[in-house]
Amino acid sequence: MDEHCFYCFEVLHEALVPDFRPLPDAGDAFVRIGNSETFPLFVTWNISSSGGSRAAKQPRLRGCIGNFKPQPLRDGLRAYAKHSAFDDHRFDPITKDELPRLSCGVSLLVDFEPADDYLDWEVRVGQDEP
C-alpha cells in the first residue's frame, strides 16, 4: 500500500536529516498503519541512476531486509525501513543525497501454507489454475 511506502520514506528521511519534520497531513497515513495487526514483512529500496543510457536509468536494488516472523505493522515498517537502508551488507548505507532517486517497496507476507519439506511446492501460473 502506498501509505506503507510513504511511512518508510518518512522514517528514512527522519534518520538522515536531523531537523526533519513530517508533513502536516502525514499523521492520517500513519493512523491507518496500526500496530494491532502483525505480518512478516520486507522493505525494499531501489535507486534510479541520475544519468546515462535508458538501461542505466532502470531502478536497481539498493537494500532489502525483512523477517518471516510476524511483527506489529508500524514497528516492523519502522525497523526494517532503517535496517534495509543502513544494514544490508551487500551495499553501503543509503545517504541523504540518494533520497530523491529512491523508490520503496513493502512486501507483507500472508497466506503461508504448511510444507513437509523445501521441495513441497508446485508452480502455479495464476489463481484460476488447479
PDB file of N, CA, C and O in Angstrom, residues 70-100:
ATOM      1  N   PRO A  70       6.142 -12.722  12.218  1.00  0.00           N
ATOM      2  CA  PRO A  70       5.149 -11.644  12.250  1.00  0.00           C
ATOM      3  C   PRO A  70       5.478 -10.607  13.322  1.00  0.00           C
ATOM      4  O   PRO A  70       5.901 -10.948  14.423  1.00  0.00           O
ATOM      5  N   GLN A  71       5.322  -9.333  12.962  1.00  0.00           N
ATOM      6  CA  GLN A  71       5.541  -8.237  13.895  1.00  0.00           C
ATOM      7  C   GLN A  71       4.477  -7.170  13.737  1.00  0.00           C
ATOM      8  O   GLN A  71       3.862  -7.075  12.687  1.00  0.00           O
ATOM      9  N   PRO A  72       4.268  -6.375  14.787  1.00  0.00           N
ATOM     10  CA  PRO A  72       3.312  -5.286  14.657  1.00  0.00           C
ATOM     11  C   PRO A  72       3.686  -4.409  13.459  1.00  0.00           C
ATOM     12  O   PRO A  72       4.860  -4.065  13.273  1.00  0.00           O
ATOM     13  N   LEU A  73       2.711  -4.071  12.643  1.00  0.00           N
ATOM     14  CA  LEU A  73       2.977  -3.445  11.348  1.00  0.00           C
ATOM     15  C   LEU A  73       3.798  -2.168  11.447  1.00  0.00           C
ATOM     16  O   LEU A  73       4.838  -2.042  10.790  1.00  0.00           O
ATOM     17  N   ARG A  74       3.374  -1.216  12.238  1.00  0.00           N
ATOM     18  CA  ARG A  74       4.099   0.059  12.298  1.00  0.00           C
ATOM     19  C   ARG A  74       5.520  -0.138  12.817  1.00  0.00           C
ATOM     20  O   ARG A  74       6.478   0.397  12.268  1.00  0.00           O
ATOM     21  N   ASP A  75       5.672  -0.937  13.862  1.00  0.00           N
ATOM     22  CA  ASP A  75       7.003  -1.192  14.416  1.00  0.00           C
ATOM     23  C   ASP A  75       7.895  -1.906  13.406  1.00  0.00           C
ATOM     24  O   ASP A  75       9.082  -1.585  13.260  1.00  0.00           O
ATOM     25  N   GLY A  76       7.333  -2.888  12.705  1.00  0.00           N
ATOM     26  CA  GLY A  76       8.102  -3.631  11.710  1.00  0.00           C
ATOM     27  C   GLY A  76       8.537  -2.752  10.547  1.00  0.00           C
ATOM     28  O   GLY A  76       9.686  -2.826  10.095  1.00  0.00           O
ATOM     29  N   LEU A  77       7.626  -1.913  10.063  1.00  0.00           N
ATOM     30  CA  LEU A  77       7.986  -0.996   8.971  1.00  0.00           C
ATOM     31  C   LEU A  77       9.087  -0.039   9.407  1.00  0.00           C
ATOM     32  O   LEU A  77      10.044   0.200   8.670  1.00  0.00           O
ATOM     33  N   ARG A  78       8.955   0.510  10.603  1.00  0.00           N
ATOM     34  CA  ARG A  78       9.974   1.453  11.110  1.00  0.00           C
ATOM     35  C   ARG A  78      11.337   0.764  11.211  1.00  0.00           C
ATOM     36  O   ARG A  78      12.352   1.274  10.759  1.00  0.00           O
ATOM     37  N   ALA A  79      11.360  -0.426  11.788  1.00  0.00           N
ATOM     38  CA  ALA A  79      12.629  -1.138  11.978  1.00  0.00           C
ATOM     39  C   ALA A  79      13.256  -1.534  10.645  1.00  0.00           C
ATOM     40  O   ALA A  79      14.447  -1.295  10.407  1.00  0.00           O
ATOM     41  N   TYR A  80      12.458  -2.110   9.750  1.00  0.00           N
ATOM     42  CA  TYR A  80      13.036  -2.641   8.514  1.00  0.00           C
ATOM     43  C   TYR A  80      13.249  -1.586   7.444  1.00  0.00           C
ATOM     44  O   TYR A  80      14.067  -1.780   6.540  1.00  0.00           O
ATOM     45  N   ALA A  81      12.575  -0.448   7.545  1.00  0.00           N
ATOM     46  CA  ALA A  81      12.907   0.675   6.663  1.00  0.00           C
ATOM     47  C   ALA A  81      14.357   1.094   6.924  1.00  0.00           C
ATOM     48  O   ALA A  81      15.131   1.345   5.996  1.00  0.00           O
ATOM     49  N   LYS A  82      14.729   1.133   8.206  1.00  0.00           N
ATOM     50  CA  LYS A  82      16.101   1.516   8.567  1.00  0.00           C
ATOM     51  C   LYS A  82      17.091   0.372   8.330  1.00  0.00           C
ATOM     52  O   LYS A  82      18.174   0.602   7.792  1.00  0.00           O
ATOM     53  N   HIS A  83      16.729  -0.850   8.728  1.00  0.00           N
ATOM     54  CA  HIS A  83      17.650  -1.980   8.517  1.00  0.00           C
ATOM     55  C   HIS A  83      17.989  -2.136   7.035  1.00  0.00           C
ATOM     56  O   HIS A  83      19.148  -2.326   6.674  1.00  0.00           O
ATOM     57  N   SER A  84      16.982  -2.078   6.181  1.00  0.00           N
ATOM     58  CA  SER A  84      17.246  -2.286   4.748  1.00  0.00           C
ATOM     59  C   SER A  84      18.015  -1.121   4.137  1.00  0.00           C
ATOM     60  O   SER A  84      18.736  -1.300   3.164  1.00  0.00           O
ATOM     61  N   ALA A  85      17.884   0.069   4.716  1.00  0.00           N
ATOM     62  CA  ALA A  85      18.610   1.234   4.207  1.00  0.00           C
ATOM     63  C   ALA A  85      20.058   1.283   4.693  1.00  0.00           C
ATOM     64  O   ALA A  85      20.943   1.729   3.962  1.00  0.00           O
ATOM     65  N   PHE A  86      20.289   0.824   5.907  1.00  0.00           N
ATOM     66  CA  PHE A  86      21.604   1.022   6.520  1.00  0.00           C
ATOM     67  C   PHE A  86      22.369  -0.265   6.834  1.00  0.00           C
ATOM     68  O   PHE A  86      23.579  -0.217   7.025  1.00  0.00           O
ATOM     69  N   ASP A  87      21.694  -1.412   6.893  1.00  0.00           N
ATOM     70  CA  ASP A  87      22.337  -2.626   7.379  1.00  0.00           C
ATOM     71  C   ASP A  87      22.427  -3.761   6.370  1.00  0.00           C
ATOM     72  O   ASP A  87      22.859  -4.852   6.729  1.00  0.00           O
ATOM     73  N   ASP A  88      22.001  -3.542   5.131  1.00  0.00           N
ATOM     74  CA  ASP A  88      22.120  -4.587   4.112  1.00  0.00           C
ATOM     75  C   ASP A  88      23.601  -4.670   3.727  1.00  0.00           C
ATOM     76  O   ASP A  88      24.145  -3.759   3.100  1.00  0.00           O
ATOM     77  N   HIS A  89      24.263  -5.748   4.142  1.00  0.00           N
ATOM     78  CA  HIS A  89      25.718  -5.862   3.975  1.00  0.00           C
ATOM     79  C   HIS A  89      26.168  -5.878   2.515  1.00  0.00           C
ATOM     80  O   HIS A  89      27.354  -5.729   2.229  1.00  0.00           O
ATOM     81  N   ARG A  90      25.251  -6.021   1.581  1.00  0.00           N
ATOM     82  CA  ARG A  90      25.617  -6.008   0.154  1.00  0.00           C
ATOM     83  C   ARG A  90      25.879  -4.603  -0.367  1.00  0.00           C
ATOM     84  O   ARG A  90      26.453  -4.440  -1.448  1.00  0.00           O
ATOM     85  N   PHE A  91      25.468  -3.584   0.403  1.00  0.00           N
ATOM     86  CA  PHE A  91      25.541  -2.202  -0.061  1.00  0.00           C
ATOM     87  C   PHE A  91      26.069  -1.288   1.042  1.00  0.00           C
ATOM     88  O   PHE A  91      25.945  -1.601   2.227  1.00  0.00           O
ATOM     89  N   ASP A  92      26.613  -0.145   0.624  1.00  0.00           N
ATOM     90  CA  ASP A  92      26.923   0.910   1.588  1.00  0.00           C
ATOM     91  C   ASP A  92      25.606   1.476   2.103  1.00  0.00           C
ATOM     92  O   ASP A  92      24.579   1.402   1.411  1.00  0.00           O
ATOM     93  N   PRO A  93      25.595   2.058   3.288  1.00  0.00           N
ATOM     94  CA  PRO A  93      24.360   2.664   3.795  1.00  0.00           C
ATOM     95  C   PRO A  93      23.841   3.754   2.851  1.00  0.00           C
ATOM     96  O   PRO A  93      24.612   4.474   2.206  1.00  0.00           O
ATOM     97  N   ILE A  94      22.534   3.866   2.762  1.00  0.00           N
ATOM     98  CA  ILE A  94      21.907   4.910   1.951  1.00  0.00           C
ATOM     99  C   ILE A  94      22.244   6.265   2.549  1.00  0.00           C
ATOM    100  O   ILE A  94      22.316   6.422   3.771  1.00  0.00           O
ATOM    101  N   THR A  95      22.449   7.255   1.674  1.00  0.00           N
ATOM    102  CA  THR A  95      22.794   8.608   2.113  1.00  0.00           C
ATOM    103  C   THR A  95      21.664   9.583   1.803  1.00  0.00           C
ATOM    104  O   THR A  95      20.786   9.305   0.986  1.00  0.00           O
ATOM    105  N   LYS A  96      21.742  10.736   2.440  1.00  0.00           N
ATOM    106  CA  LYS A  96      20.749  11.799   2.237  1.00  0.00           C
ATOM    107  C   LYS A  96      20.699  12.219   0.765  1.00  0.00           C
ATOM    108  O   LYS A  96      19.624  12.502   0.230  1.00  0.00           O
ATOM    109  N   ASP A  97      21.841  12.252   0.099  1.00  0.00           N
ATOM    110  CA  ASP A  97      21.898  12.673  -1.305  1.00  0.00           C
ATOM    111  C   ASP A  97      21.146  11.720  -2.234  1.00  0.00           C
ATOM    112  O   ASP A  97      20.761  12.104  -3.333  1.00  0.00           O
ATOM    113  N   GLU A  98      20.933  10.477  -1.804  1.00  0.00           N
ATOM    114  CA  GLU A  98      20.231   9.500  -2.638  1.00  0.00           C
ATOM    115  C   GLU A  98      18.707   9.571  -2.512  1.00  0.00           C
ATOM    116  O   GLU A  98      17.989   8.999  -3.338  1.00  0.00           O
ATOM    117  N   LEU A  99      18.192  10.250  -1.508  1.00  0.00           N
ATOM    118  CA  LEU A  99      16.751  10.276  -1.250  1.00  0.00           C
ATOM    119  C   LEU A  99      15.904  10.592  -2.488  1.00  0.00           C
ATOM    120  O   LEU A  99      14.917   9.893  -2.736  1.00  0.00           O
ATOM    121  N   PRO A 100      16.248  11.613  -3.305  1.00  0.00           N
ATOM    122  CA  PRO A 100      15.382  11.940  -4.448  1.00  0.00           C
ATOM    123  C   PRO A 100      15.301  10.841  -5.512  1.00  0.00           C
ATOM    124  O   PRO A 100      14.370  10.824  -6.311  1.00  0.00           O
TER     125      PRO A 100
END
